[in-house]
Structure formats: C-alpha cells, structure tokens
Amino acid sequence: MEFVKGCVMDLQCLSSMWLKKINGRTHKERLEAFYNPQAEAYDRFRANFLHGRQPLMAACAARLRGSTKMTWVDLGGGTAENVDMMSQLIDLASFDKIYVVDMCSALCKVARDKVKRKGWGNVEIVEGDACTFKPLKEATLVTFSYSLTMIPAFMDAVDQATSYLAEDGMIGVADFFTSAKYDLPNRQHTYSQRWFWRSVFDCDGIDVGPERRQYLEHKLSPVYEYNSRGKIPYVPYIQAPYYVWIGRPFNCSKVNLQRFPARASDEFEAKRPPTFPPTFLYSLSWEDPREDDKYLQINPDDTVLTLTSGGCNALDLVYQGAGQVVSVDINPAQSYLLELKRAAVIRLSFEDIWKMFGDGIHPKFDELLRKEISPFLSQGAANFWYQKAYYFKKGLYYHGGMGRLLRAVKILAKVTRKEQWVDCLVNAPTLEKQKELWFSTVGKWLRQANIFTRISSFLVTNRLVLWFCAGVCKGQLSLIRKEDNIYDYIVRCLNSTAEYSHLRDSNYFYRCCLTGRFSKHCCPRFLEEEPFYQLKEDLATKERLLIRTGTFVGELRKRMYTKVILMDHVDWLEQPDIDTLCEALRDQVRPGGRVIWRSASRSPGYAKCIEKAGFKVTRIHTSEQYMDRVNMYASFYVAFRNTTPAPIIVPSTNTEFSEKKPLLSPGSPDSVLATPTDGK
C-alpha cells in the first residue's frame, strides 16, 4: 500500500508539472499555482529528481565542520528538506540561526510542520522574497538549492545575498543548467541539448540558461564545481544536467583553511589516452626519493616539475620544502590518485590516511569520500573515485596496472605454498638473513635459468604483460634489448635488490609488491606521522602542489623551473619529441637549475641531446652496481643548466649508499660525479 500511495503522489507531482498551465500575474502567484497541488508530495518526488542537493550539502558541511555560532540562509528553501539533509552531516546546534526563505505559502506550511515535528529551535521559516530578505547578522552560508533558476530577478537575489555574506562565508548553489554556446569543457552542451532542456524547463517557468552561473562567477570567486546528469523519475533513458557550485568573496583576507584549502587543480575532466587502461598504472612512485634528495637539494626557492606517477614523490618534494611542485601526467587516473592523496592528507586523520594508503583498505571509504574528500576533488577525480571506491575494500595496491602484478605474485605464492616464505623474507631481521633466504631459493632458481625458468619468464616478460602490469612501454623495452637480455635484466635487478636493500626496514617498494601494503616503519614519507602533519599544513595553506593532466612539455613551457624530474619519461619518446623536450628544457630551466632522469639504457642517446641544449650532463649510476632501492633502471643522470653550478654535497646518512664518494661540482676538473664503472 505504501508503494501504491507513493506512486500516486509522484503522479500528482508529474501531472502538476506537465499537464497544468501555470497562471498568475506575479511571481508569487505563479509559484502558488505550480506548487500548491504538489506541496505534500514535494519531498518524496524531488528526492529522486534533485540530485545535486545532497552533494551541495556535503560540500558545504565539509567546509563548515568545526565552526560554531554560524548563520545559514537557505533562499528558496521550500519544505526545509535541505535542513534535514544538513542535520545528517553536522550538528545543527553549530548554527545560531537558520533561515529558510520561500515565497510559496504552501511549501512554507510544509516546512513549518517539519520544523515543529523535528524540534529545530534555531530554524525560522520566512515567507518572503529572496531579493529583499536580510538576516539580523551576517551569514556564514547562503544556499540556492534548485531555486535560482526560478527567480526572474536572479541578479538582485545574488546581489542581496552577497551584501550580507561574511568575509569568510560562502554561497552554495545546486541547480539544473545548460551551457553557453562556448563554455568550459565540463559544462559544454551541444546545440540540440541546449535547445531541448531550455524548452522543457521553460514550460514550468524555470530558466536553465548559463547566465545565472556566469553572474555568480562575476560576483564571487569559485572554489568548487561539479557538473553531472541525473535520472528523471518515470522517464527512461533521459537524464537532466545539473551542477553544484560554491563561491566565496573576492580578495578575502580572513584565512579559514577549513573552508578554503587549496582547490582541486584540474579545471576539466581530461580524456584518457586510448592506449592506457581505464585506471592508473602505478599506485606508488617507482623512483627512489632518497636518492633524488642527494642531487636535487630542494629549497624554498625551488619551482619543481615532476611526472606524477603514483604521487608519493610529489608529496615528498612538498615535504622537503620546495616552494612549488608542479606534478603532471598524461594519464588522468594518475592525477586523480594524487588528488585523492592530497585531499585525504588535508581532510582526514592520520589513522584514516594509514588505513587508506598504508594498509590499502578502509571499510568506511565510501562515507569518507562522500562527506570529506569529494567536496575537495576535481570533477574528474570525484567521478573516478565514486566508480572505483571498491579499490579500498580488498586493497588499493591490488588494483591498477601494478595491481595486476601484485595479484599475480600473491596467487603464485599461494599456489606454490610459499606464503610463509614471503612473510619470512619481508620480515627478515637482518640483511644477511634476507640474503640467505633469497639466494637459497628464488635467487638460486633465477640464476640457474633452466628451461622451465625460461618458459616462465616469457609469460611475464612479453610486451603486453610488461606494459599493462609494469608500465614498460615499447620504446623502453627496445632500449633494454639493445644492451641486454630482458630476462638477465630482471634477474640482475631482483638479485641486487635482495643483496643490498633490506625489505623489512627500508625498501617499501618491494615490500608492497610482496604483501600489498606498507608497514609503519617502512613506507613512503607522507605516511610517516611527523611528515603527515607537516604536509597537512603545507598543502592547505598555500598552492604548494599543482596537479595537472597533460603533456610534460606542455607544462614545462608554462613557467620557469629550477628543478626538473624527468623520471624515465624520455625513454618513451621518439626523436622529434626528444628534440622538442630538449628545446623546452633549454628555455624553461633557470641557470644553475638541475634536471635528473633514469633510463632503461646505460647510455641513452638522448643524453647528448640534453647536453647540446646547454646542460652539463653526468651519469651518476649504472646497473653494473646496485643503484637504489628500486634498482630497476640501467642508469641515473644529473644535468646542470650551466657549467658552473653550485657544488653538490651528498649527505652520508644512508648506509646503503655509503660506498659512494663525495661529490664535487661537475664544472671542476676533479669532478667525481661519475662512478668508476662509467670509464670516465
């Protein structure tokens, strides 16, 4: 019976919207004619239609949580359903006063009954005009929830709202929309879409044109935006476009980091390159930041450009004190992963961060995403993580391209009944014990290279597996094969790592590969407690980390840099692209600046191209010796923008690298930047 009654109420709403003509000489009369027949059924029907209300309330609540003595004005608040939604997100006692303003007496009557039933003592229902209403004190929050499109004099309403908005207050809007003819990519509609939706909504006296949002952005500085589509009850296949938007006063001098931390950097949802899988390849960065530290020597005057990869090293650069870090990747999923890490560090507790990125599992990730994280993500990142929330059910690191490799390792250990051996290896108390375990079993087996080993190796070293599981592209594979056998390359990498790098206390890269998680004493630096709290402040207070989706050269051309981290990016490029990159490095790296990169080749030909672009190029390591904790590249290079850079002083705090000699300036005739194996 309840279902039948609900359907009858829904049909009552639909008949009012589609079958009855809206009459009235004034705006108030037209509202009464439209809403009076459906007032009692309003909340039920709109719950499945006004899809932007809950995201708007969540985005506002996330920015208000922790504040007290606030004033909220909900303009066009109708039945006060927004207040009910807000009560599920934060304590309404945080507000001194909540005003629900609406011109429709039928909706106000429903709202008053709801206030009385819920016992909200600080909520006042005002039957009045949003264009003239003014609260007794300045407002912390003003909302237009599916009301701005129904206000003919919308500019007057926005002007009035901004007139009583507090300096650190905000205006939140959720509504239907159509784009302008030329609009931002995430808003853009075709001509037919614009014509169709404006015509449909115009029948109900609703103007969904772009002018309202354009005027909002004329009056306020945008801090959050989300555009999407939602289902219409009883109408199959067709979805109505809606948006959520939050803005604050321009030139706000009152710092309120809870409400306005660094906004999401992506301005639109980038498209995935067709050759990439529909997710990230790397869930953590596969370059050793401890080795990079020695040669980059980060300082507050640095502007650093790096590839995003798993994002761990970009966060590490911020922690080291770089003035600004620009992180770019052509795969939007890598950007979305770093956005998630940044927003989580800013918004969540250390315990939640550890569950998400240390253990890789958080049972309440869906709730945290909805309430705390997504209001601070770009539209692309929010959509991605709503779809991929299940990653945190069984383990983040078992997903993505790298996740395929981790799952394969886990299955192999289970099939061969070596799970206990893996546990003993990653928790070996000493490096000597680890070496003993490795070289008495797997290391010995790999060195023998019998027919079974060779067949097995083909299954994991063919081009498709290396690309989709390890992110090794065609060009990089060619570089390896020019100098080495792919099997010998991998064996040397693994055996050398097992011999010189302690998995229990130092090498979090391979520890994660073998276990699918980190440990508290062996993890990326952003998961350590002290760096976490420093990053929480650094990321929120300034635009220290910019996340971009696009080409590396495209971002390199946008500003001058003092440090550039190429990772293994140049291995992926054809010669014309290498020439373009070298020209950009010549133009955009400041004198005295530094560029570092790794390669699958011991002597990549493009090193000479970078040298010709005005850099002093020096090879630091090769795979003939143990290189670093990742140890999967054949060489590591440093290049200086001019011939007389400041001397490099390498700290000798890491015993794994204690055999390296002190470094002098590469401009010095006694430079020993090259290792003895380089033959220089």
XYZ file of C-alpha atoms in Angstrom:
680
model
C 0.000 0.000 0.000
C 2.810 2.402 0.797
C 4.293 1.800 -2.642
C 0.966 2.459 -4.356
C 0.409 5.587 -2.261
C 3.886 6.832 -3.172
C 3.279 6.261 -6.874
C 0.002 8.175 -6.661
C 1.813 11.089 -5.016
C 4.503 11.014 -7.715
C 1.853 11.062 -10.455
C 0.239 14.007 -8.726
C 3.534 15.894 -8.992
C 4.028 14.892 -12.611
C 0.522 15.992 -13.592
C 1.133 19.385 -11.951
C 4.388 19.774 -13.841
C 3.309 18.524 -17.256
C -0.469 18.926 -17.580
C -1.403 22.122 -15.762
C -0.798 25.573 -17.150
C 0.971 27.968 -14.794
C -1.181 31.072 -14.293
C -0.593 34.242 -12.294
C 0.251 37.879 -12.765
C 3.098 37.944 -10.236
C 5.964 35.603 -9.485
C 4.379 34.658 -6.150
C 1.056 33.782 -7.775
C 2.776 31.609 -10.350
C 4.689 29.769 -7.612
C 1.472 29.127 -5.687
C -0.270 27.814 -8.787
C 2.630 25.488 -9.544
C 3.441 24.143 -6.062
C 0.132 24.188 -4.182
C -1.219 20.951 -5.768
C 2.022 19.060 -5.102
C 3.226 20.545 -1.807
C 2.513 17.438 0.293
C 4.205 15.147 -2.251
C 7.090 17.513 -2.932
C 9.783 15.871 -0.772
C 9.206 12.333 -1.992
C 9.259 13.178 -5.682
C 12.166 15.649 -5.512
C 14.337 13.182 -3.589
C 14.686 11.208 -6.834
C 14.975 14.238 -9.083
C 17.056 16.975 -7.432
C 20.312 15.029 -7.457
C 22.537 17.996 -6.651
C 21.092 18.738 -3.195
C 22.984 16.084 -1.252
C 26.374 16.834 -2.896
C 25.800 20.536 -2.196
C 25.011 19.938 1.456
C 28.007 17.604 1.787
C 30.349 20.137 0.156
C 29.082 22.920 2.428
C 29.094 20.778 5.584
C 32.696 19.683 4.949
C 33.740 23.339 4.905
C 31.675 24.298 7.957
C 32.503 21.369 10.230
C 34.134 22.587 13.431
C 32.706 26.127 13.264
C 30.113 27.440 15.739
C 27.672 30.333 16.069
C 27.018 30.355 12.333
C 24.107 31.795 10.358
C 22.688 29.961 7.359
C 20.222 31.459 4.889
C 18.564 28.953 2.544
C 16.965 31.016 -0.224
C 14.093 29.280 -1.987
C 14.356 26.625 0.719
C 10.854 25.254 0.118
C 9.969 22.491 2.581
C 13.201 22.807 4.629
C 14.410 19.458 3.305
C 17.907 20.918 2.979
C 17.971 21.484 6.726
C 17.107 17.831 7.262
C 19.955 16.785 4.948
C 22.388 19.092 6.714
C 21.407 17.651 10.099
C 22.752 14.271 8.948
C 26.134 15.819 8.187
C 26.798 18.251 11.030
C 25.111 19.192 14.297
C 22.512 21.909 13.658
C 23.429 23.363 17.046
C 26.511 24.754 15.275
C 24.166 27.360 13.785
C 22.848 30.204 15.895
C 20.165 30.742 13.295
C 18.909 29.038 10.158
C 16.549 30.954 7.875
C 14.508 29.082 5.267
C 13.178 31.739 2.892
C 10.492 30.995 0.289
C 7.677 32.931 -1.395
C 5.328 29.942 -1.704
C 2.953 29.730 1.283
C 2.052 26.082 0.510
C 5.696 24.998 0.780
C 6.260 27.175 3.845
C 3.363 25.436 5.586
C 5.006 22.038 4.977
C 8.301 23.469 6.225
C 6.770 24.814 9.458
C 5.180 21.444 10.173
C 8.558 19.776 9.622
C 10.365 22.221 11.945
C 7.799 21.593 14.673
C 7.972 17.825 14.192
C 11.787 17.756 14.242
C 12.096 20.160 17.160
C 14.512 22.551 15.431
C 14.536 25.528 17.767
C 17.006 27.587 15.739
C 15.200 27.251 12.377
C 12.901 30.057 11.220
C 10.635 29.760 8.181
C 10.319 33.089 6.373
C 7.637 33.558 3.726
C 9.346 36.259 1.719
C 11.349 37.338 -1.298
C 14.989 36.251 -1.688
C 15.671 39.558 -3.452
C 14.815 41.626 -0.381
C 15.334 39.367 2.651
C 18.183 40.243 5.007
C 19.111 38.355 8.217
C 19.813 40.084 11.524
C 23.552 39.258 11.308
C 25.958 38.424 8.522
C 25.611 34.952 7.043
C 28.245 32.235 7.129
C 26.419 30.243 4.464
C 23.861 31.166 1.805
C 22.374 28.460 -0.416
C 20.238 28.414 -3.544
C 19.087 24.815 -3.916
C 17.198 24.486 -7.211
C 15.786 27.950 -6.676
C 17.998 30.380 -8.586
C 16.604 29.205 -11.947
C 13.094 30.060 -10.679
C 13.931 33.623 -9.596
C 13.337 36.048 -12.510
C 15.389 38.842 -10.911
C 18.270 36.486 -10.159
C 20.891 39.249 -10.196
C 19.025 41.090 -7.438
C 18.894 37.868 -5.407
C 22.644 37.250 -5.794
C 23.454 40.907 -5.053
C 21.355 40.831 -1.895
C 22.912 37.549 -0.742
C 26.466 38.831 -1.204
C 25.589 42.036 0.677
C 25.168 40.158 3.971
C 27.704 37.388 3.384
C 30.513 37.176 5.955
C 34.080 37.764 4.757
C 34.891 34.060 5.165
C 31.374 32.986 4.211
C 30.304 31.149 1.102
C 27.406 30.819 -1.298
C 26.446 27.344 -2.473
C 24.239 26.608 -5.478
C 22.750 23.420 -6.905
C 20.529 23.642 -9.962
C 19.718 22.493 -13.459
C 21.670 24.166 -16.258
C 22.535 24.422 -19.901
C 25.862 25.673 -21.125
C 26.691 28.739 -23.156
C 27.479 28.230 -26.836
C 31.184 28.176 -25.917
C 31.743 27.090 -22.344
C 34.155 25.180 -20.126
C 34.615 21.561 -21.287
C 32.798 20.091 -18.295
C 29.782 22.323 -18.909
C 29.577 22.222 -22.673
C 26.327 21.091 -24.308
C 25.505 20.733 -27.977
C 23.003 23.000 -29.714
C 20.284 20.327 -29.556
C 20.871 19.766 -25.834
C 20.727 23.482 -25.108
C 17.527 23.894 -27.108
C 15.853 20.805 -25.659
C 16.482 21.475 -21.964
C 15.688 25.178 -22.122
C 12.411 24.374 -23.871
C 11.436 21.620 -21.438
C 12.142 23.612 -18.272
C 10.663 26.792 -19.686
C 7.238 25.101 -19.580
C 7.498 25.126 -15.771
C 8.777 28.695 -15.546
C 12.371 27.563 -14.987
C 15.215 29.284 -16.848
C 18.227 26.950 -17.020
C 20.402 29.198 -19.198
C 24.072 29.873 -18.372
C 23.539 33.479 -17.289
C 22.968 32.671 -13.612
C 26.247 30.838 -13.105
C 28.067 33.463 -15.154
C 26.739 36.153 -12.829
C 27.698 34.125 -9.764
C 31.264 33.953 -11.063
C 31.199 37.692 -11.696
C 30.311 38.333 -8.056
C 32.231 35.553 -6.304
C 35.422 33.530 -6.592
C 34.634 29.856 -7.398
C 36.129 27.294 -5.016
C 34.224 24.157 -6.015
C 32.257 22.951 -9.011
C 30.700 19.666 -10.086
C 28.652 19.066 -13.243
C 26.692 15.906 -13.886
C 23.402 14.403 -15.081
C 20.614 12.767 -13.107
C 17.696 10.478 -13.825
C 14.155 11.827 -14.075
C 11.518 9.697 -12.282
C 9.366 7.641 -14.683
C 11.270 8.960 -17.706
C 13.622 6.300 -19.116
C 16.977 6.998 -20.800
C 16.863 10.790 -20.432
C 18.976 12.481 -17.764
C 18.767 16.144 -16.814
C 22.017 18.166 -16.445
C 22.715 19.716 -13.039
C 25.606 21.412 -11.278
C 26.901 22.083 -7.783
C 28.895 25.271 -7.242
C 30.435 27.058 -4.249
C 31.950 30.539 -4.261
C 33.409 32.959 -1.737
C 34.055 36.733 -1.708
C 36.932 38.008 -3.818
C 40.135 39.069 -2.046
C 39.113 37.510 1.240
C 41.749 38.494 3.844
C 40.367 36.309 6.625
C 42.157 32.954 6.446
C 39.857 29.988 7.011
C 41.668 26.824 5.947
C 38.779 24.582 6.961
C 36.539 26.187 4.353
C 39.025 27.110 1.672
C 42.071 24.856 1.429
C 43.831 24.559 -1.922
C 41.172 23.822 -4.536
C 41.340 20.943 -6.987
C 43.778 21.848 -9.752
C 42.110 20.215 -12.743
C 39.743 22.615 -14.480
C 38.048 19.909 -16.516
C 37.799 16.150 -16.771
C 40.681 15.083 -19.017
C 40.303 12.291 -21.543
C 42.276 9.089 -21.155
C 44.782 8.320 -23.948
C 43.442 5.351 -25.956
C 46.492 3.151 -25.264
C 46.132 3.481 -21.488
C 43.955 1.221 -19.319
C 40.915 2.898 -17.679
C 42.783 3.292 -14.410
C 46.240 4.200 -13.131
C 49.318 2.148 -13.975
C 51.209 2.954 -10.770
C 49.706 3.086 -7.280
C 53.014 4.330 -5.845
C 56.005 6.117 -7.353
C 58.778 3.814 -8.584
C 61.710 6.215 -8.245
C 63.683 6.304 -5.010
C 63.205 9.786 -3.471
C 66.078 9.200 -1.042
C 68.493 9.018 -3.959
C 66.862 12.008 -5.672
C 67.279 14.082 -2.485
C 71.060 13.967 -2.774
C 71.192 15.572 -6.196
C 68.167 17.859 -6.174
C 68.938 19.609 -2.856
C 65.428 21.068 -2.596
C 64.980 24.530 -1.049
C 62.090 27.021 -0.597
C 63.093 28.962 -3.725
C 62.572 25.941 -5.952
C 59.865 25.507 -8.542
C 59.918 21.808 -9.362
C 58.360 19.943 -12.287
C 57.863 16.213 -11.937
C 55.863 13.433 -13.510
C 53.037 12.346 -11.250
C 53.262 8.541 -11.393
C 51.912 7.295 -8.027
C 52.132 10.779 -6.483
C 54.213 9.757 -3.445
C 57.313 11.614 -4.633
C 55.372 14.790 -5.467
C 54.158 14.885 -1.854
C 57.713 14.160 -0.728
C 59.008 17.212 -2.622
C 56.460 19.425 -0.841
C 57.571 17.995 2.499
C 61.223 18.663 1.624
C 60.317 22.342 1.332
C 60.018 23.133 -2.375
C 58.309 26.468 -2.945
C 56.006 24.952 -5.554
C 55.726 21.485 -7.036
C 54.008 21.007 -10.396
C 53.024 17.386 -10.964
C 51.915 16.398 -14.466
C 50.830 13.154 -16.104
C 49.172 12.360 -19.414
C 47.096 9.642 -17.722
C 44.260 11.395 -15.846
C 43.919 8.452 -13.447
C 47.399 9.175 -12.061
C 46.284 12.772 -11.414
C 43.134 11.511 -9.712
C 45.190 9.279 -7.421
C 47.401 12.202 -6.367
C 44.329 14.409 -5.893
C 42.897 11.773 -3.572
C 46.125 11.603 -1.580
C 46.341 15.385 -1.298
C 42.706 15.857 -0.255
C 42.933 12.965 2.210
C 46.062 14.396 3.835
C 44.363 17.788 4.216
C 40.983 16.493 5.417
C 41.498 13.231 7.307
C 43.197 11.984 10.432
C 46.490 10.106 10.365
C 44.655 6.897 11.292
C 42.352 7.208 8.269
C 45.283 8.024 5.978
C 47.151 4.962 7.165
C 44.174 2.686 6.564
C 43.707 4.065 3.051
C 47.300 4.220 1.827
C 49.263 2.177 4.358
C 47.023 -0.862 4.644
C 45.266 -0.064 1.357
C 41.913 -0.931 2.956
C 39.361 1.361 4.607
C 35.909 -0.073 5.454
C 34.365 3.420 5.554
C 35.949 4.835 2.417
C 32.572 5.394 0.713
C 31.385 7.567 3.600
C 34.666 9.482 3.837
C 34.608 10.085 0.094
C 31.083 11.474 0.165
C 31.407 13.613 3.292
C 35.044 14.698 3.498
C 37.040 14.074 0.326
C 34.937 14.522 -2.821
C 33.969 18.149 -1.934
C 37.657 18.962 -2.454
C 38.312 16.931 -5.603
C 38.075 17.971 -9.220
C 35.079 16.716 -11.144
C 37.120 14.062 -12.945
C 38.667 12.775 -9.716
C 35.303 12.670 -7.926
C 33.716 10.668 -10.750
C 36.691 8.319 -10.885
C 36.717 7.533 -7.164
C 32.960 7.091 -6.922
C 33.358 4.397 -9.583
C 36.500 2.896 -8.039
C 35.554 3.069 -4.357
C 35.700 -0.728 -4.241
C 39.517 -0.463 -4.586
C 39.637 0.137 -0.837
C 37.572 -2.941 0.019
C 40.207 -5.584 -0.713
C 43.317 -3.468 -1.116
C 44.239 -0.392 -3.153
C 47.567 -1.846 -4.227
C 45.938 -4.872 -5.848
C 44.319 -2.581 -8.422
C 45.598 -0.600 -11.373
C 48.311 -1.835 -13.735
C 50.756 -2.503 -10.918
C 47.972 -4.258 -9.018
C 47.858 -6.989 -11.649
C 51.474 -7.777 -10.875
C 50.799 -7.832 -7.124
C 47.841 -10.161 -7.590
C 49.964 -12.463 -9.719
C 52.658 -12.574 -7.015
C 50.029 -13.318 -4.383
C 48.461 -16.110 -6.455
C 51.888 -17.609 -7.241
C 52.810 -17.634 -3.546
C 49.523 -19.330 -2.702
C 49.745 -21.942 -5.478
C 53.343 -22.826 -4.595
C 52.578 -22.688 -0.861
C 55.278 -20.067 -0.322
C 53.169 -17.545 1.616
C 55.126 -18.249 4.792
C 58.393 -17.854 2.886
C 57.281 -14.431 1.610
C 56.399 -13.394 5.154
C 59.812 -14.518 6.407
C 61.568 -12.657 3.569
C 59.889 -9.277 4.104
C 60.326 -9.537 7.882
C 63.892 -10.882 7.920
C 65.544 -9.269 10.985
C 68.812 -8.535 9.170
C 70.018 -8.012 5.623
C 72.205 -11.113 5.953
C 69.204 -13.267 6.882
C 67.264 -11.822 3.940
C 70.104 -12.662 1.520
C 70.284 -16.180 2.892
C 66.544 -16.724 2.348
C 66.568 -15.257 -1.149
C 69.681 -16.840 -2.610
C 68.927 -20.275 -1.205
C 65.604 -20.333 -3.059
C 64.344 -17.857 -5.670
C 67.691 -16.184 -6.320
C 69.317 -19.553 -6.910
C 66.467 -20.663 -9.158
C 66.697 -17.484 -11.254
C 70.454 -17.866 -11.726
C 70.123 -21.430 -12.958
C 67.940 -20.262 -15.860
C 66.758 -23.761 -16.795
C 64.150 -24.471 -19.464
C 61.267 -24.145 -17.002
C 62.610 -20.765 -15.844
C 62.880 -19.515 -19.414
C 59.341 -20.566 -20.285
C 58.014 -18.958 -17.120
C 59.954 -15.785 -17.820
C 58.409 -15.464 -21.279
C 54.953 -15.414 -19.695
C 55.880 -12.387 -17.577
C 58.320 -10.557 -19.874
C 56.317 -10.367 -23.071
C 55.372 -6.924 -24.343
C 51.703 -6.950 -23.235
C 52.407 -8.083 -19.667
C 55.264 -5.610 -19.245
C 53.045 -2.731 -20.435
C 49.803 -3.485 -18.619
C 51.384 -4.734 -15.373
C 54.712 -2.937 -15.080
C 54.200 0.127 -17.284
C 57.173 -0.727 -19.536
C 56.437 0.816 -22.947
C 57.580 -0.376 -26.363
C 60.402 2.180 -26.601
C 61.750 1.300 -23.188
C 61.677 -2.401 -23.972
C 63.677 -1.715 -27.146
C 66.318 0.171 -25.149
C 66.740 -2.800 -22.826
C 67.023 -5.304 -25.670
C 69.694 -3.245 -27.437
C 72.054 -3.675 -24.495
C 70.813 -6.706 -22.614
C 68.570 -9.725 -22.435
C 65.270 -8.858 -20.746
C 65.491 -11.942 -18.537
C 69.031 -11.127 -17.376
C 67.990 -7.508 -16.836
C 65.189 -8.522 -14.437
C 67.298 -11.151 -12.625
C 70.086 -8.633 -12.028
C 67.542 -6.108 -10.711
C 65.933 -8.557 -8.265
C 69.104 -10.251 -7.030
C 70.945 -6.983 -6.493
C 67.978 -5.538 -4.597
C 67.773 -8.607 -2.356
C 71.503 -8.418 -1.673
C 71.826 -4.746 -0.788
C 68.394 -3.455 0.307
C 66.593 -4.516 3.483
C 62.882 -5.112 2.817
C 61.825 -5.010 6.453
C 63.302 -1.647 7.418
C 63.996 0.239 4.195
C 62.656 -1.000 0.884
C 58.959 -0.197 0.918
C 58.715 -0.596 -2.880
C 59.234 -4.346 -2.999
C 57.679 -4.877 0.399
C 54.423 -3.507 -1.032
C 54.798 -5.734 -4.108
C 55.107 -8.841 -1.940
C 52.493 -8.019 0.701
C 50.097 -5.478 -0.870
C 50.669 -2.996 1.964
C 53.287 -0.979 3.826
C 54.462 -1.222 7.405
C 54.618 1.713 9.844
C 58.434 1.711 9.809
C 58.801 1.065 6.061
C 56.617 3.318 3.921
C 56.655 6.483 1.764
C 57.408 9.578 3.787
C 53.886 11.061 3.582
C 52.678 8.044 5.603
C 55.055 8.789 8.474
C 53.361 10.671 11.284
C 55.607 13.734 11.550
C 55.759 14.415 7.767
C 51.993 13.832 7.575
C 51.189 16.676 9.975
C 53.670 18.979 8.249
C 52.122 18.175 4.866
C 48.617 18.749 6.219
C 49.561 22.352 6.953
C 51.717 22.936 3.870
C 49.143 21.620 1.390
C 46.259 23.580 2.912
C 47.888 26.957 3.444
C 49.433 27.589 0.036
C 49.291 26.344 -3.536
C 52.396 24.252 -2.910
C 51.248 21.390 -5.128
C 49.703 21.885 -8.565
C 48.266 18.778 -10.221
C 47.977 18.870 -13.990
C 46.848 16.379 -16.629
C 48.553 16.801 -19.971
C 51.901 16.537 -21.724
C 55.156 17.068 -19.892
C 56.458 19.567 -22.443
C 53.175 21.452 -22.366
C 53.504 22.020 -18.627
C 57.243 22.691 -18.893
C 56.501 25.587 -21.274
C 54.155 27.342 -18.822
C 56.718 28.641 -16.290
C 60.399 28.719 -15.344
C 61.770 25.905 -13.180
C 64.821 25.367 -11.001
C 64.480 21.568 -10.769
C 63.017 19.137 -13.296
C 62.497 15.419 -12.658
C 62.095 13.515 -15.923
C 61.925 10.071 -14.269
C 62.098 7.646 -17.233
C 59.867 9.822 -19.432
C 62.416 10.355 -22.223
C 62.654 6.587 -22.793
C 59.078 6.780 -24.070
C 59.727 9.461 -26.708
C 60.605 9.375 -30.407
C 63.462 11.567 -31.630
C 61.309 14.555 -32.780
C 59.668 14.627 -29.334
C 63.081 14.394 -27.660
C 64.261 17.407 -29.664
C 61.151 19.354 -28.591
C 61.737 18.421 -24.949
C 65.399 19.494 -25.073
C 64.438 22.869 -26.545
C 61.885 23.357 -23.762
C 64.453 22.420 -21.105
C 66.869 24.939 -22.599
C 64.245 27.690 -22.473
C 62.479 26.911 -19.192
C 65.156 25.708 -16.743
C 66.819 28.584 -14.917
C 70.624 28.982 -14.972
C 72.017 26.758 -12.259
C 68.929 24.572 -12.382
C 69.099 20.800 -12.296
C 67.472 18.022 -14.280
C 67.536 14.373 -13.239
C 66.330 11.265 -15.037
C 66.580 7.498 -15.126
C 66.746 5.248 -18.157
C 66.420 1.602 -19.104
C 69.602 2.126 -21.148
C 73.064 2.500 -19.642
C 73.904 5.128 -22.263
C 70.729 6.577 -23.784
C 71.416 8.567 -26.929
C 69.227 11.444 -25.820
C 71.751 12.374 -23.088
C 73.785 14.063 -25.836
C 70.713 15.981 -26.994
C 70.198 17.364 -23.474
C 73.901 18.247 -23.319
C 73.654 20.167 -26.603
C 70.720 22.127 -25.147
C 73.092 23.813 -22.706
C 73.485 21.334 -19.869
C 76.439 19.690 -18.181
C 75.356 16.032 -18.186
C 76.801 13.471 -15.774
C 75.945 9.827 -15.330
C 75.761 9.039 -11.615
C 74.966 5.321 -11.513
C 74.626 2.350 -13.820
C 73.086 -1.070 -13.303
C 76.534 -2.671 -13.171
C 76.301 -1.793 -9.485
C 73.401 -1.581 -7.052
C 71.743 1.778 -7.758
C 68.966 2.441 -5.263
C 66.052 0.752 -3.510
C 64.049 0.480 -6.745
C 67.072 -0.669 -8.730
C 65.124 -1.387 -11.915
C 66.781 1.152 -14.221
C 70.082 0.858 -16.062
C 71.328 4.400 -15.388
C 70.747 7.577 -13.384
C 71.727 11.023 -14.732
C 72.041 14.589 -13.456
C 72.265 17.633 -15.742
C 73.095 21.235 -14.778
C 71.804 24.227 -16.717
C 75.245 25.858 -16.908
C 78.896 24.845 -16.490
C 79.473 26.380 -13.058
C 76.664 25.248 -10.756
C 76.911 25.254 -7.005
C 78.759 22.229 -5.571
C 76.733 19.188 -4.589
C 77.274 17.862 -1.109
C 75.850 14.396 -0.615
C 74.810 13.502 2.942
C 76.145 10.154 4.111
C 73.170 9.240 6.296
C 72.187 6.144 4.335
C 74.371 3.087 4.802
C 73.089 1.629 1.550
C 74.980 4.344 -0.336
C 77.980 4.727 1.934
C 80.315 3.357 -0.735
C 79.720 6.423 -2.931
C 82.439 9.069 -2.945
C 81.786 12.738 -2.011
C 80.643 14.791 -4.979
C 82.279 17.919 -6.345
C 80.975 20.437 -8.805
C 80.739 18.911 -12.294
C 82.403 22.067 -13.557
C 85.522 21.171 -11.595
C 88.350 19.338 -13.364
C 88.399 16.900 -10.438
C 84.730 16.045 -10.698
C 83.993 12.515 -9.497
C 80.265 12.586 -10.132
C 80.661 9.575 -12.408
C 81.100 6.182 -10.836
C 84.283 4.212 -11.647
C 82.277 1.865 -13.868
C 81.465 4.737 -16.190
C 85.014 4.705 -17.512
C 85.292 8.481 -17.254
